């Protein structure tokens, strides 16, 4: 996927003006936050599960090589093939080869965020394949020619009206009517997609967890499209990333209990399926080939460093659902595959920090994301670490460095600070009376502070600083 | 100096209650030790006013000082500037270390450090130790001062045990009062019930809880001027429906958030008045709200 992280400022401003986006996000936020809350409260020892999950994922990351190899042997044992891809282009070459050998024309896809990273749809289409997304949200944005704006609800930014229009535009040739109700929309998508399921040659899915012990791929969906994509075509390709591996079924069980609750507030997603190799001789159906493409794409570089914690992420989306920045601007403004807090940590690591310098800064460090993260990723700390990194590499904004430098020289000397704040209080008091529109209580315009005063008054200070008042008080006594 | 670590003569192993305004008494047997109260030096509390209170709202720091004094403690205001939070959150690690060292030098040697701000107190107690190598001298000193640094409301409730006060009349009766939980205090220090308890006990205020009390107001330090449009949307979301709900006062414990909220309310000509909770705890008439005219 094209990296547009450098456009964050203009994209976020545009997003704030989009009233459709605003109402869509308000609806979604309310739903996600409330349902998660009640689901979490229904599991008495949710906090213990979080700690367990943190430890399991840390353990796996410490021994990632051996768990991945064990997973590979498991897949091979059950008749599948594991492919190792260092980056997106290697991953796409592998997938293209598989499709070519299968003489594939039509390829259907379950939801895979890794394939968004690698731009697999574009690569397949460029090679002449027809690609159809089967997750309803992914299908909607594929028709719209857009990218996902949320990692589990890719079309969360779309209003129902927009979907109605989109479906009519693309489905009217097939003789289908205009539909506007939820159920009608879902039914029409089901009807259209059913044909695709039955005529596809290759099915590509993601993988939520890879079980090392058994070589199983766990896929979680609410629509069942993942299962149809995996079982109907002759070839099933799993595109996933290396950090998804877990040791065994017990660990999988623990993580699944967290995933559904954190993501959609469900105790369990509607479909949770374990895939082990291709169909066997005596199976009535199932694919003839089973491939797992393990994509690194920058993750092994994160391993062992100060950002390793982000690799614990199980892609539930809770951090973005609870992020007041994400819910204000939506996912597209972040400029790459992963939006919200986890995206602002991961994107600079995978897609380059220099052009993504806005992402770690566009956060008020309110910390709500970290309190809902099911694997306890210290997201605000990692965002701060990015900010430190931008200073070290000299990629921080010039204005920021200048202001911070001057302020620092004052703040490090308490006596100079005391003097200058006394002067500042006087100046601000004068401004409160000089500038147009300012009342006695607050200031409407402040030079160099338009970021504040364009939309907010600046409360006027008192006559003296606290330190001066305190000194006077001491002298009186 | 730490009187709470001394044991009762008759009940070995027990601590003394912090009830300095009345008398020192043993928690178990209730024995009052007037002699100890008279002779023992007062507990010395260093007040960290914080930049914003120092500069914009000195009455918050004054109220904090007087509330601590009311508990029989001695308030000191050492030379001070800023805890370094803006530098820390901008990634300026070296500058932050320097400012942390300045702070530690100034505030060492007191029994407690108290700040009328969750984010500034958390900067010292949670973040300072992270700035330094684990085994170094600076780390040890930061850890030590971190343990003694408190957000005002937690300090008043959990350490100083501020008395509910004598005035039983509800000075704020008939007003609808909401509270904004500032993020750092809430999530890093667990400040939530303490200000509510104090407001209820001393002023008879029962908070009308906001549905989004725990959602960020969009201040975020330099964030609010770096991304003003996003920040403004966040504060608007925060304040959505507040005027219509008949809210009269909005309280909070961090001036950053309160300046942001009050600034936006004033710009929108709202009638809601904004105060730091400490102002209400101390004054029966806290005067003009933040950003209101007549407030000096």
XYZ file of C-alpha atoms in Angstrom:
773
model
C 0.000 0.000 0.000
C 1.228 3.473 -0.842
C 2.683 5.316 2.078
C 1.069 8.704 2.614
C 2.049 9.276 6.206
C 3.715 12.587 5.328
C 0.271 13.972 4.413
C -1.052 13.509 7.941
C -1.649 17.172 8.668
C -3.642 17.989 5.563
C -5.415 14.627 5.569
C -6.474 14.994 9.193
C -7.726 18.536 8.595
C -9.780 17.351 5.647
C -11.137 14.461 7.713
C -12.319 16.828 10.436
C -14.430 18.690 7.877
C -16.100 15.494 6.629
C -19.482 15.403 8.327
C -20.342 11.904 7.036
C -17.142 10.591 8.541
C -17.950 12.317 11.787
C -21.345 10.720 12.188
C -20.025 7.306 11.115
C -17.204 7.477 13.652
C -19.461 8.656 16.462
C -21.745 5.708 15.891
C -18.884 3.247 15.764
C -17.075 4.587 18.821
C -20.149 4.337 20.991
C -20.788 0.763 19.891
C -17.238 -0.496 20.294
C -16.558 1.134 23.654
C -19.785 0.101 25.351
C -19.834 -3.472 24.062
C -16.228 -4.022 25.045
C -16.911 -2.694 28.506
C -19.738 -5.097 29.222
C -17.892 -8.032 27.664
C -14.834 -7.338 29.800
C -16.911 -7.025 32.933
C -18.523 -10.374 32.226
C -15.158 -12.140 32.451
C -14.215 -11.949 36.077
C -10.476 -12.419 35.716
C -10.000 -10.394 32.562
C -6.954 -8.667 34.064
C -5.305 -12.022 34.748
C -5.879 -12.998 31.131
C -4.251 -9.773 30.020
C -1.181 -10.497 32.105
C -1.107 -14.095 30.884
C -1.328 -12.916 27.275
C 1.455 -10.404 27.817
C 3.716 -13.094 29.183
C 2.869 -15.636 26.494
C 3.519 -13.168 23.701
C 6.752 -11.978 25.303
C 7.904 -15.551 25.655
C 7.137 -16.282 22.008
C 8.947 -13.153 20.855
C 11.989 -14.200 22.843
C 12.028 -17.582 21.116
C 10.413 -16.583 17.850
C 12.837 -18.526 15.661
C 12.200 -21.855 17.318
C 8.426 -21.387 17.487
C 8.273 -20.449 13.808
C 10.310 -23.520 12.863
C 8.078 -25.705 14.987
C 5.044 -24.184 13.294
C 6.584 -24.881 9.896
C 7.154 -28.556 10.722
C 3.551 -28.800 11.890
C 2.272 -27.357 8.608
C 4.520 -29.640 6.553
C 3.437 -32.653 8.585
C -0.182 -31.980 7.723
C 0.662 -31.633 4.048
C 1.002 -27.880 3.697
C 3.832 -25.633 2.575
C 5.386 -22.700 4.427
C 6.942 -19.849 2.458
C 9.172 -17.250 4.049
C 8.962 -13.717 2.698
C 11.393 -11.046 3.813
C 9.317 -8.191 2.417
C 6.215 -7.310 0.452
C 7.596 -7.931 -2.997
C 8.896 -11.385 -2.010
C 5.500 -12.177 -0.520
C 3.709 -11.095 -3.682
C 6.076 -13.087 -5.887
C 5.342 -16.187 -3.830
C 1.576 -15.656 -4.037
C 1.741 -14.916 -7.774
C 3.730 -18.118 -8.341
C 1.149 -20.159 -6.454
C -1.675 -18.595 -8.462
C 0.168 -19.110 -11.725
C 0.807 -22.797 -11.004
C -2.848 -23.201 -10.084
C -3.764 -21.537 -13.399
C -5.949 -19.246 -11.369
C -8.242 -16.681 -12.912
C -10.365 -15.550 -10.031
C -8.950 -15.080 -6.537
C -11.106 -14.452 -3.510
C -9.803 -12.962 -0.324
C -10.730 -13.125 3.316
C -9.552 -10.191 5.398
C -5.775 -9.866 5.604
C -4.119 -6.699 6.841
C -0.712 -8.138 5.949
C -1.830 -8.286 2.319
C -2.665 -4.578 2.609
C 0.915 -3.951 3.724
C 2.276 -5.866 0.764
C -0.189 -4.471 -1.797
C -1.059 -7.990 -2.913
C -4.355 -7.058 -4.573
C -2.619 -4.595 -6.872
C 0.115 -7.120 -7.701
C -2.439 -9.828 -8.534
C -4.556 -7.501 -10.634
C -1.491 -6.283 -12.489
C -0.798 -9.923 -13.363
C -4.296 -10.229 -14.845
C -6.120 -11.943 -11.981
C -9.571 -10.954 -10.842
C -9.499 -10.290 -7.098
C -12.653 -10.187 -4.981
C -12.682 -9.281 -1.303
C -15.246 -11.311 0.649
C -15.306 -9.619 4.043
C -18.273 -7.248 3.778
C -16.273 -4.233 4.882
C -13.372 -5.094 2.607
C -15.806 -5.697 -0.257
C -17.342 -2.258 0.253
C -14.025 -0.451 0.192
C -12.840 -2.520 -2.759
C -15.850 -1.285 -4.740
C -15.146 2.258 -3.560
C -11.481 1.970 -4.501
C -10.430 2.807 -0.964
C -8.232 1.321 1.725
C -9.310 0.066 5.169
C -9.764 2.762 7.801
C -9.897 0.346 10.730
C -8.103 -2.946 11.226
C -11.205 -4.963 12.062
C -13.924 -2.763 10.581
C -12.375 -1.627 7.308
C -15.421 0.327 6.119
C -16.274 1.889 9.471
C -15.960 5.327 7.888
C -18.733 4.626 5.376
C -22.310 5.699 5.969
C -25.142 3.348 5.086
C -26.256 5.756 2.377
C -22.806 5.598 0.786
C -22.987 1.801 0.744
C -26.464 1.900 -0.754
C -25.234 4.083 -3.610
C -22.097 2.041 -4.103
C -23.974 -1.264 -4.280
C -26.474 0.158 -6.726
C -23.721 1.470 -8.971
C -21.904 -1.872 -9.086
C -24.776 -4.330 -8.816
C -27.440 -2.821 -11.067
C -25.933 -4.493 -14.129
C -26.587 -7.833 -12.473
C -30.244 -6.878 -12.248
C -30.146 -6.276 -8.516
C -32.333 -3.628 -6.866
C -31.277 -0.619 -4.794
C -31.100 -1.642 -1.144
C -30.862 0.572 1.906
C -31.649 -1.479 5.013
C -28.877 -3.245 6.943
C -30.267 -6.699 6.349
C -30.949 -6.028 2.671
C -27.418 -4.773 2.142
C -25.950 -7.840 3.833
C -28.216 -10.140 1.821
C -27.263 -8.545 -1.453
C -23.569 -8.817 -0.633
C -24.128 -12.455 0.297
C -25.886 -13.098 -2.998
C -23.172 -11.470 -5.084
C -20.313 -13.018 -3.154
C -21.787 -16.523 -3.246
C -21.115 -16.697 -6.984
C -17.565 -15.596 -6.421
C -17.012 -18.204 -3.707
C -18.150 -20.943 -6.034
C -16.101 -19.859 -9.014
C -12.808 -18.845 -7.412
C -9.618 -20.776 -8.040
C -7.542 -19.528 -5.120
C -8.596 -18.269 -1.696
C -6.299 -15.953 0.253
C -6.936 -15.365 3.944
C -5.042 -13.823 6.792
C -4.330 -15.651 10.021
C -5.102 -14.417 13.509
C -2.918 -16.908 15.327
C -0.473 -19.613 14.267
C -0.278 -22.537 16.684
C 3.297 -23.803 16.768
C 2.539 -27.148 18.408
C 0.068 -28.305 15.812
C 0.864 -26.244 12.739
C -2.664 -24.814 12.798
C -3.781 -21.450 11.502
C -6.587 -19.886 13.540
C -8.918 -17.548 11.660
C -11.572 -15.533 13.406
C -14.458 -13.882 11.547
C -18.021 -12.852 12.142
C -19.276 -13.460 8.629
C -17.906 -16.910 7.887
C -16.318 -15.543 4.751
C -12.918 -16.671 5.972
C -14.100 -20.289 6.136
C -15.640 -20.191 2.669
C -12.537 -18.530 1.232
C -10.347 -21.167 2.842
C -12.347 -24.249 1.945
C -14.118 -23.732 -1.394
C -11.289 -22.908 -3.826
C -8.738 -25.582 -4.747
C -5.899 -23.619 -3.200
C -5.813 -21.911 0.202
C -3.084 -19.356 0.796
C -2.630 -17.849 4.259
C -0.817 -14.514 4.214
C 0.267 -13.610 7.686
C 3.142 -12.185 9.632
C 5.771 -13.828 11.777
C 4.701 -12.428 15.163
C 1.331 -14.200 15.044
C 2.695 -17.508 16.316
C 1.635 -18.853 19.742
C 3.066 -21.930 21.473
C 0.047 -24.197 21.861
C -3.716 -24.585 22.107
C -3.790 -23.411 25.698
C -2.185 -20.114 24.754
C -4.554 -19.842 21.804
C -7.507 -20.295 24.136
C -6.328 -17.507 26.399
C -5.718 -15.106 23.548
C -9.045 -15.870 21.886
C -10.877 -14.983 25.076
C -9.212 -11.569 24.937
C -9.512 -10.965 21.204
C -13.285 -11.136 20.790
C -13.984 -9.154 23.926
C -11.443 -6.449 23.119
C -12.365 -6.145 19.461
C -16.145 -6.273 19.240
C -17.241 -7.055 22.769
C -18.068 -10.638 21.886
C -17.108 -13.461 24.216
C -16.177 -15.304 21.061
C -16.334 -14.222 17.441
C -19.018 -16.018 15.425
C -16.579 -18.208 13.493
C -13.312 -19.383 14.975
C -11.722 -21.991 12.734
C -8.450 -23.896 12.877
C -6.968 -24.851 9.542
C -4.542 -27.745 9.328
C -3.148 -28.468 5.886
C -5.126 -29.258 2.723
C -8.137 -31.574 2.542
C -7.241 -35.201 3.305
C -8.108 -38.218 1.101
C -11.215 -39.053 3.048
C -12.397 -35.473 3.539
C -15.526 -34.711 1.522
C -14.137 -31.307 0.574
C -11.373 -28.816 1.297
C -8.542 -27.351 -0.759
C -5.955 -29.485 -2.510
C -3.130 -27.145 -1.588
C -2.432 -25.298 1.655
C 0.207 -22.559 1.715
C 1.287 -20.291 4.521
C 3.243 -17.196 3.522
C 5.076 -15.885 6.580
C 5.821 -12.229 6.005
C 8.528 -10.407 7.907
C 8.362 -6.974 6.257
C 10.474 -5.221 8.873
C 9.304 -7.073 11.978
C 12.532 -8.969 12.664
C 14.230 -5.571 12.815
C 11.873 -4.564 15.618
C 12.628 -7.727 17.556
C 15.021 -7.273 20.442
C 14.818 -3.478 20.309
C 13.016 -0.861 22.376
C 9.846 -1.294 20.288
C 9.540 -5.065 20.645
C 6.390 -4.718 22.781
C 4.380 -3.636 19.733
C 4.875 -7.112 18.249
C 2.614 -8.477 20.987
C -0.298 -6.778 19.189
C -3.145 -9.156 18.307
C -4.836 -6.591 16.036
C -8.052 -6.217 18.004
C -8.505 -2.504 17.346
C -9.409 -1.629 20.952
C -6.713 1.053 21.101
C -8.164 2.935 18.142
C -11.761 2.504 19.329
C -10.759 4.221 22.560
C -8.499 6.845 20.989
C -10.057 10.323 20.873
C -7.710 11.292 18.040
C -8.614 8.277 15.909
C -12.325 8.715 16.518
C -12.010 12.368 15.508
C -10.116 11.929 12.251
C -10.774 8.322 11.200
C -8.191 5.889 9.904
C -7.287 7.190 6.457
C -5.507 10.292 7.719
C -2.802 8.099 9.247
C -1.648 7.377 5.714
C -0.893 3.662 5.804
C -2.358 0.291 6.729
C -2.516 0.583 10.513
C -4.191 3.620 12.077
C -4.695 4.725 15.674
C -2.259 4.212 18.540
C -0.894 0.819 17.465
C -0.508 2.188 13.945
C 1.309 5.281 15.112
C 3.821 2.975 16.794
C 4.036 0.335 14.072
C 3.885 2.428 10.907
C 7.104 4.364 11.551
C 8.840 1.033 12.203
C 7.599 -0.760 9.109
C 7.125 2.077 6.633
C 9.847 4.474 7.780
C 9.993 6.999 10.582
C 11.296 10.013 8.719
C 8.142 10.503 6.651
C 5.868 9.521 9.496
C 7.074 12.039 12.057
C 3.550 13.348 12.628
C 2.157 10.021 13.767
C 3.945 9.712 17.130
C 3.260 13.375 17.848
C -0.424 13.436 16.915
C -1.371 11.990 20.272
C -2.263 13.692 23.533
C -0.629 10.843 25.513
C -3.859 10.393 27.443
C -3.054 6.711 27.900
C -6.550 5.333 27.459
C -5.314 3.006 24.711
C -2.865 1.273 27.015
C -5.561 0.588 29.594
C -7.662 -1.359 27.081
C -4.865 -3.140 25.220
C -5.417 -6.875 25.790
C -1.680 -7.599 25.676
C -0.664 -4.565 27.733
C 1.418 -2.773 25.136
C 2.688 0.466 26.717
C 1.567 2.487 23.689
C 2.189 5.989 25.114
C 5.701 4.972 26.165
C 6.434 3.639 22.685
C 5.116 6.834 21.100
C 7.422 8.813 23.380
C 10.273 6.538 22.311
C 9.537 7.456 18.687
C 9.597 11.125 19.629
C 13.007 10.607 21.231
C 14.182 8.800 18.122
C 13.110 11.709 15.922
C 15.178 14.066 18.077
C 18.227 11.801 17.899
C 18.054 11.459 14.111
C 17.437 15.198 13.724
C 14.012 14.694 12.161
C 12.069 16.727 14.703
C 10.489 19.962 13.492
C 12.744 23.052 13.476
C 10.130 25.183 15.209
C 9.743 22.621 17.969
C 13.501 22.458 18.534
C 13.805 26.242 18.608
C 10.953 26.836 21.042
C 12.028 23.957 23.235
C 15.630 25.190 23.253
C 14.716 28.696 24.415
C 12.234 27.431 26.970
C 14.808 24.973 28.311
C 17.427 27.663 28.868
C 14.898 29.529 30.997
C 13.447 26.569 32.841
C 16.808 25.214 33.957
C 17.501 28.399 35.926
C 14.891 28.864 38.603
C 15.734 32.519 39.273
C 15.604 33.481 35.616
C 12.387 31.535 35.288
C 10.885 33.402 38.220
C 11.867 36.753 36.711
C 10.621 35.991 33.217
C 7.322 34.557 34.380
C 6.757 37.755 36.346
C 7.302 39.748 33.170
C 5.153 37.331 31.174
C 2.255 37.764 33.563
C 2.423 41.541 33.090
C 2.590 41.198 29.314
C -0.317 38.803 29.182
C -2.317 41.129 31.397
C -1.615 44.002 28.995
C -2.579 41.899 26.006
C -5.861 41.076 27.624
C -6.748 44.736 27.390
C -4.972 45.642 24.126
C -6.170 43.029 21.680
C -9.564 43.361 20.064
C -12.372 41.341 21.506
C -10.496 40.347 24.619
C -12.498 40.612 27.780
C -11.080 41.178 31.208
C -11.049 37.467 31.860
C -9.478 36.088 28.749
C -7.377 36.890 25.744
C -8.675 36.370 22.225
C -5.503 36.810 20.204
C -1.954 35.919 21.175
C 1.018 36.429 18.872
C 2.675 33.109 17.871
C -0.059 31.208 19.670
C -2.715 31.117 16.981
C -2.774 27.336 17.452
C -4.476 28.072 20.728
C -6.298 31.336 20.143
C -7.853 30.522 16.752
C -10.412 28.360 18.495
C -9.976 29.046 22.220
C -9.653 32.032 24.494
C -6.552 32.142 26.618
C -7.492 32.666 30.258
C -5.929 35.835 31.532
C -3.381 35.426 34.323
C -3.691 37.156 37.690
C -1.701 40.230 38.688
C 1.281 38.267 39.998
C 2.773 34.832 39.754
C 2.259 32.441 42.612
C 5.931 32.612 43.498
C 5.754 36.417 43.899
C 2.567 36.162 45.940
C 4.146 33.559 48.169
C 7.206 35.724 48.693
C 4.997 38.666 49.695
C 3.090 36.443 52.077
C 6.303 35.225 53.729
C 7.506 38.779 54.146
C 4.256 39.822 55.785
C 4.423 37.064 58.395
C 11.036 13.423 61.439
C 8.562 10.894 60.085
C 6.298 10.685 63.023
C 4.131 8.070 61.404
C 6.995 5.617 61.656
C 7.245 5.890 65.432
C 5.377 3.298 67.436
C 2.950 3.735 70.282
C 4.422 3.108 73.730
C 1.662 0.749 74.756
C 0.956 -0.891 71.403
C 4.293 -1.918 69.860
C 4.348 -2.105 66.111
C 1.506 0.304 65.490
C 1.589 3.659 63.737
C 0.296 7.006 64.797
C -2.682 8.470 63.118
C -2.094 11.562 61.066
C -4.288 13.924 62.958
C -1.939 16.719 63.681
C -4.461 19.454 64.072
C -6.030 17.666 67.002
C -3.419 15.502 68.617
C -1.140 12.617 67.939
C -3.010 9.478 68.798
C -2.360 5.779 68.481
C -4.541 3.981 65.959
C -5.065 0.990 68.225
C -5.511 2.296 71.748
C -6.389 5.886 70.891
C -3.843 7.142 73.431
C -3.154 10.797 72.839
C 0.392 11.974 73.021
C 0.190 15.711 73.448
C 3.828 16.002 74.342
C 4.849 14.550 71.065
C 2.642 16.972 69.211
C 4.097 19.962 70.979
C 7.712 19.063 70.635
C 8.011 17.149 67.391
C 8.927 19.231 64.384
C 6.140 19.770 61.914
C 6.018 17.723 58.762
C 7.642 19.705 56.004
C 5.842 19.751 52.689
C 7.390 21.269 49.603
C 4.740 22.714 47.344
C 5.390 22.337 43.654
C 3.092 25.034 42.307
C 3.478 23.834 38.676
C 4.066 26.253 35.791
C 0.459 26.865 34.897
C -0.716 27.590 38.427
C 2.318 29.788 39.005
C 1.709 31.767 35.853
C -2.015 31.741 35.161
C -3.926 30.694 38.258
C -1.895 31.420 41.395
C -4.972 30.989 43.601
C -4.813 27.241 42.898
C -1.337 26.964 44.377
C -2.298 29.266 47.258
C -5.317 27.112 47.995
C -3.124 24.010 47.902
C -0.708 25.594 50.388
C -3.457 26.592 52.778
C -5.159 23.219 52.635
C -1.894 21.491 53.509
C -1.264 24.008 56.306
C -4.722 23.311 57.620
C -3.560 19.737 58.227
C -0.902 21.048 60.587
C 1.955 20.735 58.175
C 4.543 23.270 57.243
C 4.483 24.408 53.609
C 7.629 25.438 51.813
C 7.968 26.739 48.283
C 11.487 25.991 47.122
C 12.879 27.794 44.064
C 11.229 26.043 41.132
C 10.467 26.171 37.463
C 9.040 23.303 35.414
C 9.127 19.539 35.942
C 10.233 19.087 32.336
C 7.076 17.499 31.002
C 6.994 19.476 27.725
C 10.560 18.417 26.956
C 9.880 14.820 27.979
C 6.811 14.525 25.778
C 8.685 16.096 22.871
C 11.370 13.448 23.036
C 14.031 15.795 24.395
C 15.593 13.311 26.756
C 18.755 15.261 27.597
C 16.898 18.448 28.412
C 14.429 16.497 30.532
C 17.253 14.906 32.522
C 18.740 18.317 33.255
C 15.387 19.676 34.420
C 14.756 16.570 36.513
C 18.109 17.049 38.214
C 17.277 20.685 38.927
C 13.931 19.637 40.381
C 15.407 16.892 42.534
C 18.053 19.253 43.922
C 15.419 21.813 44.889
C 12.879 19.418 46.351
C 15.094 16.957 48.180
C 15.115 17.263 51.930
C 11.372 17.636 52.501
C 9.052 15.017 53.897
C 6.660 15.327 50.996
C 6.359 17.072 47.669
C 2.815 18.045 46.725
C 1.530 19.387 43.407
C -1.980 20.532 42.480
C -1.698 18.597 39.224
C -1.821 14.915 38.355
C 0.349 15.185 35.296
C 3.146 17.118 37.035
C 3.099 14.790 40.041
C 3.153 11.773 37.712
C 6.046 13.273 35.812
C 8.090 13.191 39.002
C 6.886 9.962 40.568
C 6.338 7.830 37.471
C 8.582 9.213 34.756
C 11.657 10.670 36.457
C 13.130 7.268 37.356
C 12.745 6.171 33.716
C 15.112 8.919 32.632
C 18.187 7.443 34.236
C 20.212 4.236 34.223
C 18.900 1.844 36.796
C 21.859 1.679 39.108
C 23.011 5.304 38.993
C 22.876 7.948 41.691
C 20.353 10.060 39.770
C 18.030 7.080 39.414
C 18.163 6.421 43.131
C 17.435 10.041 43.966
C 14.547 10.208 41.490
C 13.064 7.052 42.926
C 13.364 8.456 46.414
C 11.711 11.775 45.580
C 9.144 9.974 43.457
C 7.962 8.029 46.473
C 7.396 11.239 48.403
C 5.652 13.154 45.607
C 1.870 13.361 45.697
C -0.968 14.811 43.728
C -2.791 17.230 46.047
C -6.139 15.431 46.452
C -4.527 12.068 47.090
C -2.198 13.683 49.575
C -5.028 15.390 51.416
C -7.066 12.185 51.589
C -4.445 9.511 52.086
C -1.587 11.214 53.924
C -2.670 14.473 55.520
C -6.255 13.361 56.229
C -7.796 16.766 55.720
C -10.692 17.223 58.082
C -14.137 17.634 56.529
C -14.319 21.149 57.922
C -16.876 22.680 60.215
C -19.235 24.351 57.826
C -22.048 21.943 57.193
C -23.963 24.232 54.877
C -23.847 23.391 51.246
C -22.551 26.510 49.631
C -23.025 25.117 46.179
C -26.528 23.837 46.633
C -28.659 24.009 43.556
C -25.689 24.031 41.200
C -25.069 21.196 38.783
C -21.404 20.361 39.020
C -19.448 18.100 36.675
C -15.897 16.803 36.974
C -13.281 16.149 34.315
C -10.811 13.421 35.226
C -7.461 14.422 33.789
C -5.734 11.563 32.070
C -2.325 11.442 33.782
C -3.711 11.709 37.284
C -6.411 9.164 36.544
C -4.337 6.538 34.767
C -0.869 7.022 36.195
C -1.716 7.914 39.791
C -5.223 6.559 40.341
C -6.716 9.950 41.150
C -10.453 9.571 40.793
C -12.361 9.212 44.032
C -10.164 11.489 46.162
C -11.239 14.870 44.770
C -14.871 13.702 44.773
C -14.586 12.640 48.395
C -13.078 15.967 49.424
C -15.637 17.981 47.501
C -18.427 15.957 49.006
C -17.159 16.119 52.591
C -16.102 19.729 52.688
C -18.498 21.419 50.307
C -21.398 19.018 50.117
C -20.892 18.745 46.388
C -22.202 15.674 44.651
C -20.738 15.429 41.199
C -23.105 14.909 38.280
C -20.978 12.359 36.431
C -20.251 12.929 32.765
C -20.579 10.001 30.387
C -17.165 10.844 28.980
C -15.498 12.008 32.218
C -12.471 9.820 31.508
C -11.971 10.825 27.884
C -9.136 13.221 27.067
C -10.158 16.878 26.639
C -7.645 17.397 23.842
C -5.097 19.417 25.796
C -2.113 17.061 25.752
C 0.540 19.739 26.383
C 2.175 20.848 23.142
C -0.277 18.599 21.277
C -2.985 21.257 21.492
C -0.972 23.844 19.586
C 0.735 21.372 17.252
C -2.536 19.841 16.094
C -5.025 22.574 16.999
C -7.815 21.318 14.736
C -7.768 17.818 16.214
C -7.424 19.195 19.718
C -10.384 21.515 19.190
C -12.524 18.647 17.937
C -11.580 16.665 21.030
C -12.544 19.450 23.405
C -15.792 19.975 21.497
C -16.572 16.280 21.834
C -15.800 16.559 25.514
C -18.139 19.504 25.980
C -20.853 18.227 23.676
C -24.242 18.677 25.312
C -22.802 20.061 28.557
C -24.498 23.450 28.298
C -27.814 21.874 27.394
C -27.592 19.513 30.356
C -27.695 22.520 32.686
C -24.187 22.135 34.053
C -23.139 25.188 36.083
C -19.599 24.349 37.119
C -16.962 22.090 35.631
C -14.164 21.064 37.959
C -10.892 19.292 37.434
C -7.480 18.797 38.956
C -5.103 19.789 36.177
C -4.808 23.338 34.944
C -3.674 22.314 31.462
C -6.990 20.617 30.820
C -8.912 23.325 32.629
C -7.352 26.161 30.600
C -8.185 24.270 27.442
C -11.746 23.558 28.495
C -12.334 27.047 29.896
C -10.743 28.633 26.824
C -13.096 26.759 24.543
C -16.145 27.466 26.707
C -15.343 31.191 26.790
C -14.911 31.276 23.035
C -18.308 29.667 22.631
C -19.855 32.084 25.143
C -20.898 29.281 27.422
C -22.158 30.135 30.897
C -20.378 27.174 32.496
C -17.706 28.237 34.971
C -14.494 26.268 35.403
C -12.446 25.814 38.584
C -9.658 23.711 39.990
C -11.164 21.636 42.794
C -8.723 23.123 45.321
C -10.266 26.553 44.844
C -13.660 25.254 45.962
C -12.282 23.230 48.846
C -10.826 26.344 50.376
C -13.141 29.185 49.507
C -16.810 29.569 50.143
C -16.759 32.062 47.297
C -14.079 31.022 44.836
C -14.547 34.184 42.745
C -14.484 34.269 38.994
C -13.899 31.020 37.171
C -10.921 30.373 34.919
C -11.090 32.814 32.022
C -14.094 34.653 33.453
C -14.035 38.408 33.723
C -13.361 39.851 37.134
C -10.948 37.094 38.005
C -7.656 38.453 39.272
